[in-house]
CSV table of C-alpha atoms and ligand atoms in Angstrom, one decimal:
chain,number,residue,atom,x,y,z
A,23,UNK,CA,33.7,-1.7,-17.3
A,24,UNK,CA,31.1,0.8,-16.5
A,25,UNK,CA,27.8,0.8,-18.5
A,26,UNK,CA,27.3,3.7,-20.9
A,27,UNK,CA,23.8,5.1,-21.2
A,28,UNK,CA,22.4,7.2,-23.9
A,29,UNK,CA,20.9,9.4,-21.1
A,30,UNK,CA,21.1,9.5,-17.4
A,31,UNK,CA,18.9,6.7,-15.9
A,32,UNK,CA,16.3,7.8,-13.5
A,33,UNK,CA,17.6,7.8,-9.9
A,34,UNK,CA,16.4,5.0,-7.5
A,35,UNK,CA,13.3,5.9,-5.5
A,36,UNK,CA,14.2,5.1,-1.8
A,37,UNK,CA,12.5,5.0,1.6
A,38,UNK,CA,14.1,5.8,5.0
A,39,UNK,CA,14.8,2.8,7.2
A,40,UNK,CA,14.1,3.4,10.9
A,41,UNK,CA,17.4,3.0,13.0
A,42,UNK,CA,19.6,3.1,9.9
A,43,UNK,CA,21.3,5.7,7.9
A,44,UNK,CA,21.0,3.5,4.9
A,45,UNK,CA,17.9,3.7,2.6
A,46,UNK,CA,15.6,1.0,1.2
A,47,UNK,CA,15.7,1.0,-2.7
A,48,UNK,CA,12.2,0.4,-4.1
A,49,UNK,CA,11.4,-1.7,-7.0
A,50,UNK,CA,7.6,-2.1,-7.5
A,51,UNK,CA,4.5,-1.6,-5.5
A,52,UNK,CA,2.0,-4.4,-5.5
A,53,UNK,CA,-1.4,-3.7,-3.9
A,54,UNK,CA,-4.2,-6.1,-3.0
A,55,UNK,CA,-7.8,-5.2,-3.3
A,56,UNK,CA,-10.6,-5.9,-0.8
A,57,UNK,CA,-8.5,-7.6,1.8
A,58,UNK,CA,-10.6,-6.7,4.8
A,59,UNK,CA,-14.2,-8.0,4.8
A,60,UNK,CA,-15.7,-4.8,6.2
A,61,UNK,CA,-14.1,-2.7,3.4
A,62,UNK,CA,-15.3,-5.1,0.7
A,63,UNK,CA,-18.9,-4.7,2.1
A,64,UNK,CA,-18.6,-0.9,2.1
A,65,UNK,CA,-17.5,-1.0,-1.5
A,66,UNK,CA,-20.5,-3.1,-2.4
A,67,UNK,CA,-18.8,-6.5,-2.7
A,68,UNK,CA,-19.1,-10.0,-1.3
A,69,UNK,CA,-17.0,-10.3,1.9
A,70,UNK,CA,-16.3,-14.0,1.4
A,71,UNK,CA,-12.8,-15.2,0.5
A,72,UNK,CA,-12.7,-14.8,-3.2
A,73,UNK,CA,-9.3,-15.4,-5.0
A,74,UNK,CA,-6.9,-12.4,-4.2
A,75,UNK,CA,-6.6,-9.8,-6.9
A,76,UNK,CA,-3.7,-7.4,-7.3
A,77,UNK,CA,-2.9,-4.1,-9.0
A,78,UNK,CA,0.3,-2.1,-9.1
A,79,UNK,CA,1.3,1.5,-8.6
A,80,UNK,CA,4.6,2.8,-10.1
A,81,UNK,CA,7.3,3.7,-7.6
A,82,UNK,CA,7.1,7.3,-8.9
A,83,UNK,CA,3.8,7.3,-6.9
A,84,UNK,CA,5.6,7.2,-3.6
A,85,UNK,CA,5.4,10.4,-1.5
A,86,UNK,CA,8.0,10.3,1.2
A,87,UNK,CA,8.0,13.9,2.5
A,88,UNK,CA,4.8,13.7,4.5
A,89,UNK,CA,2.9,15.8,1.8
A,90,UNK,CA,0.1,14.5,-0.4
A,91,UNK,CA,-0.3,16.8,-3.4
A,92,UNK,CA,-4.1,17.0,-3.8
A,93,UNK,CA,-5.2,16.4,-7.4
A,94,UNK,CA,-7.9,18.9,-8.1
A,95,UNK,CA,-10.8,18.4,-10.6
A,96,UNK,CA,-10.9,14.7,-10.7
A,97,UNK,CA,-13.7,14.1,-8.1
A,98,UNK,CA,-13.3,12.5,-4.7
A,99,UNK,CA,-9.8,11.5,-3.5
A,100,UNK,CA,-10.0,8.8,-0.9
A,101,UNK,CA,-7.6,7.7,1.9
A,102,UNK,CA,-6.9,4.0,2.4
A,103,UNK,CA,-4.4,3.2,5.3
A,104,UNK,CA,-2.5,0.1,4.8
A,105,UNK,CA,0.4,-2.0,6.2
A,106,UNK,CA,3.3,-2.0,3.7
A,107,UNK,CA,5.4,-5.1,3.5
A,108,UNK,CA,9.0,-4.4,2.2
A,109,UNK,CA,10.8,-7.3,0.6
A,110,UNK,CA,14.5,-7.9,1.2
A,111,UNK,CA,14.7,-10.9,-1.2
A,112,UNK,CA,12.4,-12.5,-3.6
A,113,UNK,CA,12.0,-15.5,-6.0
A,114,UNK,CA,9.5,-17.2,-8.2
A,115,UNK,CA,6.9,-19.7,-7.1
A,116,UNK,CA,7.7,-19.2,-3.5
A,117,UNK,CA,6.4,-21.8,-1.2
A,118,UNK,CA,4.1,-20.5,1.6
A,119,UNK,CA,6.4,-21.8,4.3
A,120,UNK,CA,9.3,-19.9,2.7
A,121,UNK,CA,7.5,-16.6,2.0
A,122,UNK,CA,8.3,-14.8,5.3
A,123,UNK,CA,12.0,-15.2,4.8
A,124,UNK,CA,11.6,-12.6,1.9
A,125,UNK,CA,10.3,-9.9,4.3
A,126,UNK,CA,12.9,-7.2,5.2
A,127,UNK,CA,10.5,-5.0,7.2
A,128,UNK,CA,7.2,-3.1,7.4
A,129,UNK,CA,5.9,0.4,6.9
A,130,UNK,CA,2.7,2.4,6.9
A,131,UNK,CA,1.4,3.6,3.6
A,132,UNK,CA,-1.7,5.3,2.2
A,133,UNK,CA,-3.2,3.9,-1.0
A,134,UNK,CA,-4.7,7.2,-2.2
A,135,UNK,CA,-7.4,6.6,-4.7
A,136,UNK,CA,-9.4,8.7,-7.2
A,137,UNK,CA,-12.7,7.1,-6.2
A,138,UNK,CA,-14.8,8.7,-8.9
A,139,UNK,CA,-12.2,7.9,-11.6
A,140,UNK,CA,-12.0,4.3,-10.3
A,141,UNK,CA,-15.9,4.0,-10.2
A,142,UNK,CA,-16.1,5.2,-13.8
A,143,UNK,CA,-13.3,2.7,-14.8
A,144,UNK,CA,-15.1,-0.2,-13.0
A,145,UNK,CA,-18.4,0.7,-14.8
A,146,UNK,CA,-16.7,0.8,-18.2
A,147,UNK,CA,-14.4,-2.2,-17.6
A,148,UNK,CA,-11.3,-0.1,-17.9
A,149,UNK,CA,-8.0,-0.4,-15.9
A,150,UNK,CA,-7.5,1.4,-12.6
A,151,UNK,CA,-4.0,2.6,-13.3
A,152,UNK,CA,-4.8,6.3,-13.3
A,153,UNK,CA,-7.2,6.1,-10.3
A,154,UNK,CA,-4.5,4.3,-8.2
A,155,UNK,CA,-1.1,5.1,-9.6
A,156,UNK,CA,-1.1,8.9,-10.1
A,157,UNK,CA,1.8,11.0,-8.9
A,158,UNK,CA,1.8,11.2,-5.1
A,159,UNK,CA,-0.8,8.3,-4.7
A,160,UNK,CA,1.4,6.3,-2.3
A,161,UNK,CA,2.5,8.4,0.8
A,162,UNK,CA,4.8,6.0,2.7
A,163,UNK,CA,6.7,6.3,6.0
A,164,UNK,CA,10.0,4.7,7.0
A,165,UNK,CA,10.5,1.0,6.7
A,166,UNK,CA,11.0,-0.6,10.1
A,167,UNK,CA,13.1,-3.8,9.9
A,168,UNK,CA,11.5,-7.0,11.1
A,169,UNK,CA,14.7,-7.5,13.1
A,170,UNK,CA,13.3,-4.7,15.3
A,171,UNK,CA,9.6,-5.5,15.5
A,172,UNK,CA,9.2,-9.1,14.2
A,173,UNK,CA,6.3,-9.9,11.9
A,174,UNK,CA,3.1,-8.2,13.2
A,175,UNK,CA,0.0,-10.3,12.5
A,176,UNK,CA,-2.3,-8.4,14.8
A,177,UNK,CA,-2.6,-4.9,16.0
A,178,UNK,CA,-4.9,-1.9,15.4
A,179,UNK,CA,-4.8,-0.1,12.1
A,180,UNK,CA,-6.4,3.4,12.2
A,181,UNK,CA,-6.5,6.7,10.4
A,182,UNK,CA,-7.7,10.0,11.7
A,183,UNK,CA,-8.2,13.3,9.9
A,184,UNK,CA,-7.7,16.4,12.1
A,185,UNK,CA,-8.3,14.3,15.1
A,186,UNK,CA,-11.5,12.6,13.9
A,187,UNK,CA,-11.1,8.9,13.5
A,188,UNK,CA,-12.1,7.7,10.0
A,189,UNK,CA,-10.7,4.1,9.7
A,190,UNK,CA,-10.1,1.5,12.2
A,191,UNK,CA,-9.5,-2.2,11.9
A,192,UNK,CA,-6.9,-4.8,12.9
A,193,UNK,CA,-4.2,-6.6,11.0
A,194,UNK,CA,-5.7,-9.9,12.1
A,195,UNK,CA,-8.8,-9.1,9.9
A,196,UNK,CA,-6.9,-9.4,6.7
A,197,UNK,CA,-8.6,-12.0,4.5
A,198,UNK,CA,-5.3,-12.9,2.7
A,199,UNK,CA,-2.2,-13.0,5.1
A,200,UNK,CA,1.2,-11.6,4.2
A,201,UNK,CA,2.8,-15.0,3.3
A,202,UNK,CA,-0.2,-15.9,1.2
A,203,UNK,CA,0.1,-12.6,-0.8
A,204,UNK,CA,3.8,-13.2,-1.4
A,205,UNK,CA,3.2,-16.8,-2.5
A,206,UNK,CA,0.3,-15.7,-4.8
A,207,UNK,CA,2.2,-12.8,-6.4
A,208,UNK,CA,5.3,-15.0,-6.9
A,209,UNK,CA,3.3,-17.2,-9.2
A,210,UNK,CA,3.0,-14.4,-11.7
A,211,UNK,CA,6.1,-12.3,-10.9
A,212,UNK,CA,9.8,-12.9,-10.1
A,213,UNK,CA,9.7,-11.0,-6.8
A,214,UNK,CA,12.7,-9.0,-5.9
A,215,UNK,CA,14.4,-7.1,-3.1
A,216,UNK,CA,12.8,-3.7,-3.0
A,217,UNK,CA,9.4,-4.8,-3.9
A,218,UNK,CA,6.6,-3.3,-1.7
A,219,UNK,CA,3.2,-4.9,-1.0
A,220,UNK,CA,0.3,-2.7,0.1
A,221,UNK,CA,-1.9,-5.2,2.0
A,222,UNK,CA,-5.3,-3.6,1.8
A,223,UNK,CA,-7.3,-1.3,3.9
A,224,UNK,CA,-9.9,-1.7,6.7
A,225,UNK,CA,-13.3,0.0,6.5
A,226,UNK,CA,-14.0,3.7,6.7
A,227,UNK,CA,-12.4,5.0,3.5
A,228,UNK,CA,-13.5,8.5,2.6
A,229,UNK,CA,-12.5,11.8,0.9
A,230,UNK,CA,-9.7,14.2,1.9
A,231,UNK,CA,-9.4,17.8,1.0
A,232,UNK,CA,-6.5,20.3,1.0
A,233,UNK,CA,-5.5,21.4,4.5
A,234,UNK,CA,-6.4,18.1,6.0
A,235,UNK,CA,-3.9,16.4,8.4
A,236,UNK,CA,-4.0,12.6,8.1
A,237,UNK,CA,-2.6,10.6,11.0
A,238,UNK,CA,-2.2,6.9,10.4
A,239,UNK,CA,-1.1,4.4,13.1
A,240,UNK,CA,-0.4,0.7,13.0
A,241,UNK,CA,0.1,-0.9,16.4
A,242,UNK,CA,3.5,-2.5,16.5
A,243,UNK,CA,4.8,-0.7,13.4
A,244,UNK,CA,4.5,3.1,14.2
A,245,UNK,CA,2.6,6.1,12.8
A,246,UNK,CA,2.7,8.4,9.8
A,247,UNK,CA,1.6,12.0,9.4
A,248,UNK,CA,0.6,13.3,6.0
A,249,UNK,CA,-0.6,16.8,5.1
A,250,UNK,CA,-2.9,17.3,2.1
A,251,UNK,CA,-1.7,20.3,0.1
B,306,MN,MN1,-6.0,-0.2,-1.1
């Protein structure tokens, strides 16, 4: 028996999968904050290992066409280049040793941030949702299956704008590692296939403007080109 709906459900938001005609159906986007010490310092925080904290973006924030639609009139809009972990399975209260079995593959994403809106929210003790989850705030490239590249734990992460390097770091500088993030999230959420985790950004975040060409690269994963329109 097919389910009847009172209106058409929203279509799945999907990502390309490198080397496959099939697509990756997304579920949620979890993001970790301050996961590289040098970025925590540049944002005015203690670089020591404080408990991890997370926020979410809706999957409607994904931009998969290589274009970031610039939101005008809301102050500075910052780039944050991040390794994206794509889950192929999930669970609740996942043990650290079992966490990597959940990973389907990896991608490159940008956690685009309305920095002035976020700063105001921080000051007033308000949520970050609008600063982090607005339409187009998660440009993301194809998911590369772990069966092709393994599980990268070191490798350069960088972002350039029009050929000028802005961000550089290394995956091995993550404060909380991928299995630790999965285990931590699974204490609060039943993780599922299709969930994405944006794993934090290295130092060097800064503003973008219309016309910029962003070029992100993660050694061992690939690269991503995004034009700001
Ligand atoms: Mn981020």
